[in-house]
Amino acid sequence: MKLWRSIFHSDKYRPAYWEGYKKSLRQCCASHLPLEQVRFVVYDTETTGLDPSSDSVLSIGAIGVKGGAIHVQDSFECVVHQAQVSRESISVHGLTPGRVLAGIPEKEAIHTFINYIKGSVLVAHHAAFDRAVINNTIKKHYHAKLLNKILDTATLAIRLEKFGHPPESVRREEYTLDALCKRYNIRAHDRHTAPGDSFITAQLFQKLLRLAHKRGIKTLGDLLG
């Protein structure tokens, strides 16, 4: 166990670009920063199943948000090579075995994704799942995990809409991505694909940022709570 901890916490087992990734986060994400100056990256993953501890990543989609605007030119998308994909999961994400077999290797996908998310705060809907998927993939190759600060749009929506209300007033079914899209008039186009869900979540995040501004939330520290 002691040896494992030593490997997990030692940078000498990391790839060469890891130090640049760490440095970018030290420079970008101070709590006092006005929200307009922060680069957010909204991301989503599709996987071989629903258990992030055993299932593998099939695709990653992400898009940048800065200054309250979605920057389509600042986007990321990749399909990840896996040897097998189940019929059940194909019915959800639509990634056929042929597309998955033609995907890039996991290690390359993580390398390009880490380079893309340098200097950013990550955003996802029900973020724990996507964070676990990415962390397990990084851990498999580099004995490391994501270092970015991560914001969950479901949690943020509850905080902004239910401020001052007792926790028992929160109905979780009202904070699914589909329910929030309906409430905030967002067209749920291309659902259950990583690029589609990241773009939809970015639109939701954009609207939540406007609501946060009305609530007097002006800095990254305030937004992260």
Short mmCIF file of C-alpha atoms in Angstrom, two decimals:
data_model
loop_
_atom_site.label_atom_id
_atom_site.label_comp_id
_atom_site.label_asym_id
_atom_site.label_seq_id
_atom_site.Cartn_x
_atom_site.Cartn_y
_atom_site.Cartn_z
CA MET A 1 0.00 0.00 0.00
CA LYS A 2 2.85 2.37 0.88
CA LEU A 3 4.52 1.70 -2.48
CA TRP A 4 1.25 2.32 -4.31
CA ARG A 5 0.74 5.66 -2.51
CA SER A 6 4.28 6.64 -3.41
CA ILE A 7 3.63 5.89 -7.10
CA PHE A 8 0.27 7.67 -7.12
CA HIS A 9 1.61 10.86 -5.57
CA SER A 10 4.95 11.01 -7.37
CA ASP A 11 5.28 13.11 -10.53
CA LYS A 12 8.14 10.97 -11.82
CA TYR A 13 5.53 8.47 -13.07
CA ARG A 14 3.65 11.19 -15.01
CA PRO A 15 4.06 11.99 -18.73
CA ALA A 16 6.25 14.93 -19.72
CA TYR A 17 3.27 17.24 -20.31
CA TRP A 18 1.93 16.76 -16.75
CA GLU A 19 4.00 19.57 -15.21
CA GLY A 20 2.68 22.02 -17.84
CA TYR A 21 -0.87 20.90 -17.00
CA LYS A 22 -0.29 21.50 -13.26
CA LYS A 23 1.30 24.88 -13.92
CA SER A 24 -1.62 26.02 -16.12
CA LEU A 25 -4.06 25.37 -13.26
CA ARG A 26 -1.98 27.31 -10.74
CA GLN A 27 -2.17 30.32 -13.05
CA CYS A 28 -5.79 30.20 -14.19
CA CYS A 29 -8.14 29.51 -11.36
CA ALA A 30 -7.66 31.86 -8.40
CA SER A 31 -10.81 32.35 -6.32
CA HIS A 32 -10.76 36.15 -6.68
CA LEU A 33 -10.94 36.06 -10.50
CA PRO A 34 -14.03 37.69 -12.06
CA LEU A 35 -16.13 35.05 -13.81
CA GLU A 36 -15.68 36.83 -17.16
CA GLN A 37 -11.95 36.03 -17.04
CA VAL A 38 -12.30 32.31 -16.34
CA ARG A 39 -12.16 29.72 -19.13
CA PHE A 40 -14.72 27.02 -18.39
CA VAL A 41 -14.71 23.74 -20.31
CA VAL A 42 -18.05 21.94 -20.37
CA TYR A 43 -17.54 18.24 -21.07
CA ASP A 44 -19.34 14.92 -21.33
CA THR A 45 -18.35 11.29 -21.83
CA GLU A 46 -20.01 8.25 -23.34
CA THR A 47 -18.99 4.88 -21.94
CA THR A 48 -19.35 1.12 -22.41
CA GLY A 49 -21.71 1.01 -19.41
CA LEU A 50 -22.89 2.78 -16.29
CA ASP A 51 -20.19 1.67 -13.84
CA PRO A 52 -17.22 4.08 -14.07
CA SER A 53 -15.09 1.71 -11.97
CA SER A 54 -15.26 -1.07 -14.56
CA ASP A 55 -16.60 0.40 -17.82
CA SER A 56 -14.43 2.26 -20.35
CA VAL A 57 -14.68 5.61 -22.06
CA LEU A 58 -15.94 5.53 -25.66
CA SER A 59 -16.02 9.22 -26.51
CA ILE A 60 -15.31 12.63 -25.02
CA GLY A 61 -16.93 15.88 -26.09
CA ALA A 62 -16.15 19.34 -24.70
CA ILE A 63 -16.62 23.02 -25.48
CA GLY A 64 -15.23 26.25 -24.04
CA VAL A 65 -17.26 28.98 -22.31
CA LYS A 66 -15.67 32.32 -21.49
CA GLY A 67 -17.07 35.79 -20.87
CA GLY A 68 -20.57 34.33 -20.78
CA ALA A 69 -20.29 33.08 -24.39
CA ILE A 70 -20.00 29.61 -25.86
CA HIS A 71 -16.98 29.41 -28.15
CA VAL A 72 -17.70 26.79 -30.80
CA GLN A 73 -14.20 27.13 -32.22
CA ASP A 74 -12.86 26.11 -28.78
CA SER A 75 -14.21 22.58 -28.79
CA PHE A 76 -12.94 19.02 -28.44
CA GLU A 77 -14.25 15.68 -29.66
CA CYS A 78 -12.78 12.20 -29.91
CA VAL A 79 -13.93 8.59 -30.21
CA VAL A 80 -11.82 6.17 -28.19
CA HIS A 81 -10.79 2.75 -29.45
CA GLN A 82 -12.21 -0.14 -27.41
CA ALA A 83 -12.18 -3.81 -28.35
CA GLN A 84 -15.83 -4.34 -27.48
CA VAL A 85 -19.02 -2.34 -27.18
CA SER A 86 -22.31 -3.80 -26.00
CA ARG A 87 -25.57 -3.69 -27.94
CA GLU A 88 -27.23 -2.11 -24.90
CA SER A 89 -24.85 0.84 -24.85
CA ILE A 90 -25.04 1.30 -28.64
CA SER A 91 -28.78 1.88 -28.27
CA VAL A 92 -27.94 4.81 -25.93
CA HIS A 93 -25.02 6.61 -27.62
CA GLY A 94 -25.23 5.32 -31.18
CA LEU A 95 -21.50 4.58 -31.44
CA THR A 96 -21.25 1.49 -33.64
CA PRO A 97 -18.49 -1.15 -33.21
CA GLY A 98 -16.92 0.10 -36.46
CA ARG A 99 -16.62 3.68 -35.20
CA VAL A 100 -15.25 2.52 -31.85
CA LEU A 101 -12.69 0.20 -33.47
CA ALA A 102 -11.53 3.13 -35.63
CA GLY A 103 -11.15 5.41 -32.58
CA ILE A 104 -7.87 6.67 -31.16
CA PRO A 105 -6.09 4.76 -28.35
CA GLU A 106 -7.13 5.59 -24.77
CA LYS A 107 -3.69 6.93 -23.92
CA GLU A 108 -3.73 9.33 -26.87
CA ALA A 109 -7.29 10.43 -26.01
CA ILE A 110 -6.27 11.30 -22.45
CA HIS A 111 -3.15 13.11 -23.66
CA THR A 112 -5.10 15.33 -26.07
CA PHE A 113 -7.91 15.92 -23.56
CA ILE A 114 -5.51 16.95 -20.78
CA ASN A 115 -3.81 19.36 -23.17
CA TYR A 116 -7.21 20.78 -24.13
CA ILE A 117 -8.39 21.37 -20.53
CA LYS A 118 -5.23 23.14 -19.41
CA GLY A 119 -6.02 26.43 -17.69
CA SER A 120 -9.72 25.77 -17.24
CA VAL A 121 -12.45 24.97 -14.73
CA LEU A 122 -14.39 21.87 -15.78
CA VAL A 123 -18.19 21.79 -15.89
CA ALA A 124 -20.45 18.76 -16.32
CA HIS A 125 -24.00 17.69 -15.52
CA HIS A 126 -23.99 15.14 -12.69
CA ALA A 127 -20.25 15.65 -12.78
CA ALA A 128 -19.30 12.79 -10.44
CA PHE A 129 -19.84 10.17 -13.15
CA ASP A 130 -17.80 11.91 -15.88
CA ARG A 131 -15.06 12.78 -13.38
CA ALA A 132 -14.82 9.14 -12.29
CA VAL A 133 -14.68 7.92 -15.90
CA ILE A 134 -11.84 10.30 -16.81
CA ASN A 135 -10.02 9.69 -13.51
CA ASN A 136 -10.11 5.92 -13.94
CA THR A 137 -8.73 6.26 -17.47
CA ILE A 138 -5.93 8.58 -16.34
CA LYS A 139 -5.17 6.31 -13.40
CA LYS A 140 -4.90 3.30 -15.71
CA HIS A 141 -2.13 4.93 -17.75
CA TYR A 142 -0.47 7.45 -15.42
CA HIS A 143 -1.47 6.69 -11.79
CA ALA A 144 -2.92 10.19 -11.54
CA LYS A 145 -6.26 12.02 -11.61
CA LEU A 146 -7.82 15.27 -12.82
CA LEU A 147 -6.50 18.35 -11.07
CA ASN A 148 -9.02 20.90 -12.43
CA LYS A 149 -11.70 22.42 -10.25
CA ILE A 150 -15.04 20.90 -11.32
CA LEU A 151 -18.52 22.43 -11.24
CA ASP A 152 -21.76 20.42 -11.45
CA THR A 153 -24.61 22.16 -13.31
CA ALA A 154 -27.26 20.14 -11.45
CA THR A 155 -25.86 21.25 -8.08
CA LEU A 156 -25.47 24.84 -9.31
CA ALA A 157 -29.07 24.95 -10.56
CA ILE A 158 -30.36 23.70 -7.19
CA ARG A 159 -28.25 26.26 -5.35
CA LEU A 160 -29.43 29.16 -7.52
CA GLU A 161 -33.10 28.15 -7.69
CA LYS A 162 -33.53 26.87 -4.14
CA PHE A 163 -31.45 29.33 -2.15
CA GLY A 164 -33.06 29.75 1.28
CA HIS A 165 -35.32 26.71 0.78
CA PRO A 166 -35.07 23.58 2.98
CA PRO A 167 -33.25 20.62 1.34
CA GLU A 168 -36.43 18.53 1.43
CA SER A 169 -37.99 20.96 -1.05
CA VAL A 170 -35.55 19.81 -3.76
CA ARG A 171 -37.05 17.21 -6.10
CA ARG A 172 -34.11 15.53 -7.83
CA GLU A 173 -36.17 14.58 -10.87
CA GLU A 174 -36.52 18.30 -11.62
CA TYR A 175 -32.72 18.60 -12.01
CA THR A 176 -32.01 16.03 -14.71
CA LEU A 177 -30.50 17.50 -17.88
CA ASP A 178 -33.74 16.89 -19.78
CA ALA A 179 -35.87 18.58 -17.09
CA LEU A 180 -33.58 21.61 -16.95
CA CYS A 181 -33.48 21.89 -20.75
CA LYS A 182 -37.26 22.01 -20.77
CA ARG A 183 -37.38 24.60 -17.98
CA TYR A 184 -34.73 26.86 -19.56
CA ASN A 185 -36.03 26.48 -23.13
CA ILE A 186 -32.96 24.68 -24.46
CA ARG A 187 -33.41 22.43 -27.47
CA ALA A 188 -32.19 18.97 -26.45
CA HIS A 189 -30.68 18.17 -29.83
CA ASP A 190 -28.19 15.31 -30.29
CA ARG A 191 -28.78 13.94 -26.77
CA HIS A 192 -26.66 11.06 -25.45
CA THR A 193 -23.66 11.87 -27.60
CA ALA A 194 -20.63 13.40 -25.92
CA PRO A 195 -20.43 16.48 -28.22
CA GLY A 196 -24.22 16.93 -28.16
CA ASP A 197 -24.58 16.69 -24.39
CA SER A 198 -21.57 18.95 -23.77
CA PHE A 199 -23.09 21.63 -26.05
CA ILE A 200 -26.52 21.33 -24.39
CA THR A 201 -24.91 21.53 -20.93
CA ALA A 202 -22.90 24.56 -22.06
CA GLN A 203 -26.15 26.32 -23.01
CA LEU A 204 -27.59 25.45 -19.59
CA PHE A 205 -24.41 26.69 -17.89
CA GLN A 206 -24.60 29.94 -19.86
CA LYS A 207 -28.13 30.54 -18.52
CA LEU A 208 -27.09 29.61 -14.98
CA LEU A 209 -24.22 32.11 -15.17
CA ARG A 210 -26.74 34.86 -15.98
CA LEU A 211 -28.85 33.77 -13.02
CA ALA A 212 -25.75 33.70 -10.80
CA HIS A 213 -24.94 37.27 -11.86
CA LYS A 214 -28.44 38.35 -10.76
CA ARG A 215 -27.77 36.65 -7.40
CA GLY A 216 -24.63 38.75 -6.93
CA ILE A 217 -22.14 35.98 -7.74
CA LYS A 218 -19.25 37.69 -9.50
CA THR A 219 -16.05 35.70 -8.79
CA LEU A 220 -14.91 32.13 -9.32
CA GLY A 221 -14.70 31.59 -5.56
CA ASP A 222 -18.32 32.71 -5.16
CA LEU A 223 -19.47 30.40 -7.97
CA LEU A 224 -17.64 27.38 -6.61
CA GLY A 225 -19.08 28.12 -3.17
#
